[in-house]
C-alpha cells in the first residue's frame, strides 16, 4: 500500500495534518498530503567508505526501523549512470566520433576513465555551448591533426571579511553525471564562439584565434557578467550596485599544447582572461546572498539540477551541476614560488610631497646617508653569503638593536595626558623592524628598492600590486589604535573615531554630516573595549565610584610587549622576507624542507620559534612576554560568527579552540585577552589612513558585529579553566539578560537553552522568535528543545534545569550545527517566524534520521546546511511546484536542497 511522506511544508497548510509520531522524521499517512504530497525526502550515501557520492537508482527503498521510508542512493562510478540527456541525434554523435578517429583521437575510454568526459560532452561543448572550437593543426610534429581551443574568463572575486581579504572559490561540484569533484576554483566561464565560426574552416595558424582581442568570441567583459549571472545568480543590476572592478588587474595568457585531462589525447589550447572584482561593501544587506559579511559558505545550482532525477528515470542535461562556494583567506604570495636571492642592485627613492590639504598617512622614516649605506652594504654581502632562512631578512636585521629605553618611555607614558601622539609616533621608530617595510623587490629584475621620505607619502603602485608604503601605514595605524585605546578615559575616543587635525590633536567634534562616525561614537561598547585591556593585563583600573575618580595604571612590561609585537607582526606580508623551511625543522605547519612559507602568520611564527635573533624586539623580551607574543600567532580555530549568534553546539565552536589553548604552552586567560587586543588593534589599523582614526572599525565594519565580538571575548578566555558547555551556558544567560529590547527573566525548564539560543540567532527578531517558540506544537517544541541542547562534547551537558530530561546528564549525539540558521530567522517577517521555527524543527527531525543518536556520538558534530532556505519566503518554500530534501553528502555534512516534484506514481518513493 502506498503511504505519503508529510514533510515540513505540511506544517503550514496541510488540512490532514495530525499529531506527530515521536522520534519519526516524517509523518506517515494513508492519504496524500494536500499541501505537498512528497514532503521532505532523504537521500543518503550507502557506501560510507566511498569518496564518490551519487544519486543512482536503488532497487528498493529501505524501510527504516519504526516504518519510516528512507530512500538510499548507492555510491556509483560514472559507468553506472544513465546516459546523458541527448540534445542531438545518435547520427550526429557517430559522425563526430568518426571525425575524431580520423585525426587519430582515440575516444574508446572517454567517459569511463577517472576524470575523463564523454564524446557527447565534447560535442555539446563545441556545437551547443559553443565553448570551444576544433581547428586543424597545420604546423608542428602533429600537423594534420586537430586542436581544441577554449577561451576563458576567470574571476577573482574578493571581499573583506572581518578586515581580512578573502576570495571566493568553488570547493565542491556535484556534476550532471553523478560525479562529485572536490577542488578549489575561482568562478570561470568559457567565452562563447560566434555562430558563424566553424573551427574546421579556420586554420590554427590564424593568430586572431589566440589574440587577446579575438573577433570570433564574445568580449571577455560580457563573459564576466554572464558568468556571475549563470554561476552565482547575480543579476547585472546587482553587479553594478555591489561590485567594483580593479581596473589594473586584467591579465591575459595563452596555455598552448596542454594535455587535457577531460579529453585525453586531444591537444588543447587555453586562452585565459583573468580579472579581479571586489565587493564594495561587505556589510551591505544586499550581499548576504553570497555569504557576507561573515564569509559563510553557500550553494548555487546551474540549470535544473535535480538529485532525484535518476530515481525517476529522468536524465539531467549536460552542464547541469550544484556548486558549493567558500570564502578563502587571500594569501599574500604564491607559496610555491621560490624566493629570489638578495640582489646587490639597490636603489634609493625619495618621494615628493603630497599636495593634498588633508593628509591621511604619516611620513616614511627618513634614512640618513649612513643608514642607507649600511643597509646597502649588508644587502650586497647577503648576495655573496646568503644566510638561512631568508638572506634579505638576515642581512637587514644583522647587528640591529631595539632602543628599549625609548620603548619603556612609551609604555610608561602612553596613558599620560601630556604624552602626545606626535611624540608617541617619534618613539615608535625605536623598533628596528620598521625599516623592513621600506623594502620592495622588483619581480622582474630582482632589484631591491629602499624607500625613504622626509615628507608625507604619496601613493604609488609597485610591482607587487600594493600601494607604496601601505603596510607601513597600516602598522602605524595599529600603533595609533593602541595609543587611543589605552587613553579612552582621556582623549582616546575622539582620536579613535575622528583621527587628528594638522597639529596632530584629536578631533573632538564629529562632523554633523558624518553619520557613521557619529553612530559609532554614540553606540560603540567602549566599556568592553576597556575591559579587554584589563583582562589582558595591560591596564589596571582602581578606585572610582559615586564620589571618587578612578585611577589608571599601566603595566609597562605588558604594554611594551604589545608594542613590540605590533612593530613586526606584518613584516611577512613583504614577500621578499618569507623564510624557507630548513631540513632540521621540517615539516613545519604543512610546509616541507625547502618550501617557502607562504602564510604570513606561519612565517612569522617560524622566525620567532627558530630564529628569534632576527627579530631584536622579540629576542629581548622576557620569557613570559615571549610566550604571550608567540601565542598571538596560533590559529585559535574559533568562529566568532557562530559564537555570537549561538549558531553551533559548544563542541563545534570551542573544542578545537580549547585544545589549542591548552596545548599552547599552558596559555592563560590573560594570554587569550592579549590575543584579542592584538586582533582588534591590527584590524583597527587595517586602512592605510592612520591620521583619520580607526577607519576600518568606525566607517567600514558593522558596529553590531563589533559590539557582539567585544562582549564575547571574555567568555572565550574562560574556556581555559571551564568546559565548553559551561562557557556557552554563561554566555547565553548574559546575552538574554542584556538583550535589547529586554526579554524578561531568564528562562527555566526543558526549553530554556533552545529559547536562549534562538534569541541570539534571531537578533532583532528575538522577541518574536520566543513568542513563536511558545506557540509551536508540543512535538516541535520538544524537537528544538532536545536537539538545540545537544552539546557535541563528551560527558558534558547543560544545567539539568534548562534542558529536557532525556538530555540532562545523558550526553549523546551527534549534535547538529544548522548552518545559516541565524540568517534563516533574521530574514523572516514577524508573521513567518512560527512557520520558520516549525521548519527548523523538521530539519532537525530529518537530520536525526540520517544520523541516529547514540552515546558514542556525543563528542561529534554534523553540519546541516540550509543555504537554499535562508532567503526564500515561506510562500515559496511550500510552493506546490517543488519540494525539499535533505541530502547527506558525507559523514559530517548534509544540505537541504530544492527538487522538482516527481511525476505521480514515480517509483522509489514508497514504503514497500
PDB file of C-alpha atoms in Angstrom, residues 6-17 32-39 877-883:
ATOM      1  CA  UNK A   6       4.417  14.526   5.158  1.00  0.00           C
ATOM      2  CA  UNK A   7       7.355  16.941   5.381  1.00  0.00           C
ATOM      3  CA  UNK A   8       7.800  20.426   6.841  1.00  0.00           C
ATOM      4  CA  UNK A   9       5.611  22.032   4.194  1.00  0.00           C
ATOM      5  CA  UNK A  10       2.692  20.168   5.754  1.00  0.00           C
ATOM      6  CA  UNK A  11       3.055  22.153   8.925  1.00  0.00           C
ATOM      7  CA  UNK A  12       1.751  25.226   7.184  1.00  0.00           C
ATOM      8  CA  UNK A  13      -1.268  24.229   5.188  1.00  0.00           C
ATOM      9  CA  UNK A  14      -1.913  20.509   5.076  1.00  0.00           C
ATOM     10  CA  UNK A  15      -5.553  20.082   6.042  1.00  0.00           C
ATOM     11  CA  UNK A  16      -4.995  16.464   7.085  1.00  0.00           C
ATOM     12  CA  UNK A  17      -2.083  17.009   9.499  1.00  0.00           C
ATOM     13  CA  UNK A  32      -1.935  12.142   0.226  1.00  0.00           C
ATOM     14  CA  UNK A  33      -0.902  15.417   1.810  1.00  0.00           C
ATOM     15  CA  UNK A  34      -2.915  18.320   0.451  1.00  0.00           C
ATOM     16  CA  UNK A  35      -0.084  20.805   0.846  1.00  0.00           C
ATOM     17  CA  UNK A  36       2.806  18.831  -0.583  1.00  0.00           C
ATOM     18  CA  UNK A  37       2.312  15.121  -1.212  1.00  0.00           C
ATOM     19  CA  UNK A  38       6.020  14.458  -1.474  1.00  0.00           C
ATOM     20  CA  UNK A  39       7.133  16.381   1.607  1.00  0.00           C
ATOM     21  CA  UNK A 877       9.099  27.161   0.298  1.00  0.00           C
ATOM     22  CA  UNK A 878       5.674  25.495   0.295  1.00  0.00           C
ATOM     23  CA  UNK A 879       5.090  26.019  -3.413  1.00  0.00           C
ATOM     24  CA  UNK A 880       3.238  23.114  -4.959  1.00  0.00           C
ATOM     25  CA  UNK A 881       5.700  23.071  -7.861  1.00  0.00           C
ATOM     26  CA  UNK A 882       8.636  21.763  -5.870  1.00  0.00           C
ATOM     27  CA  UNK A 883       9.681  20.035  -2.689  1.00  0.00           C
TER      28      UNK A 883
END
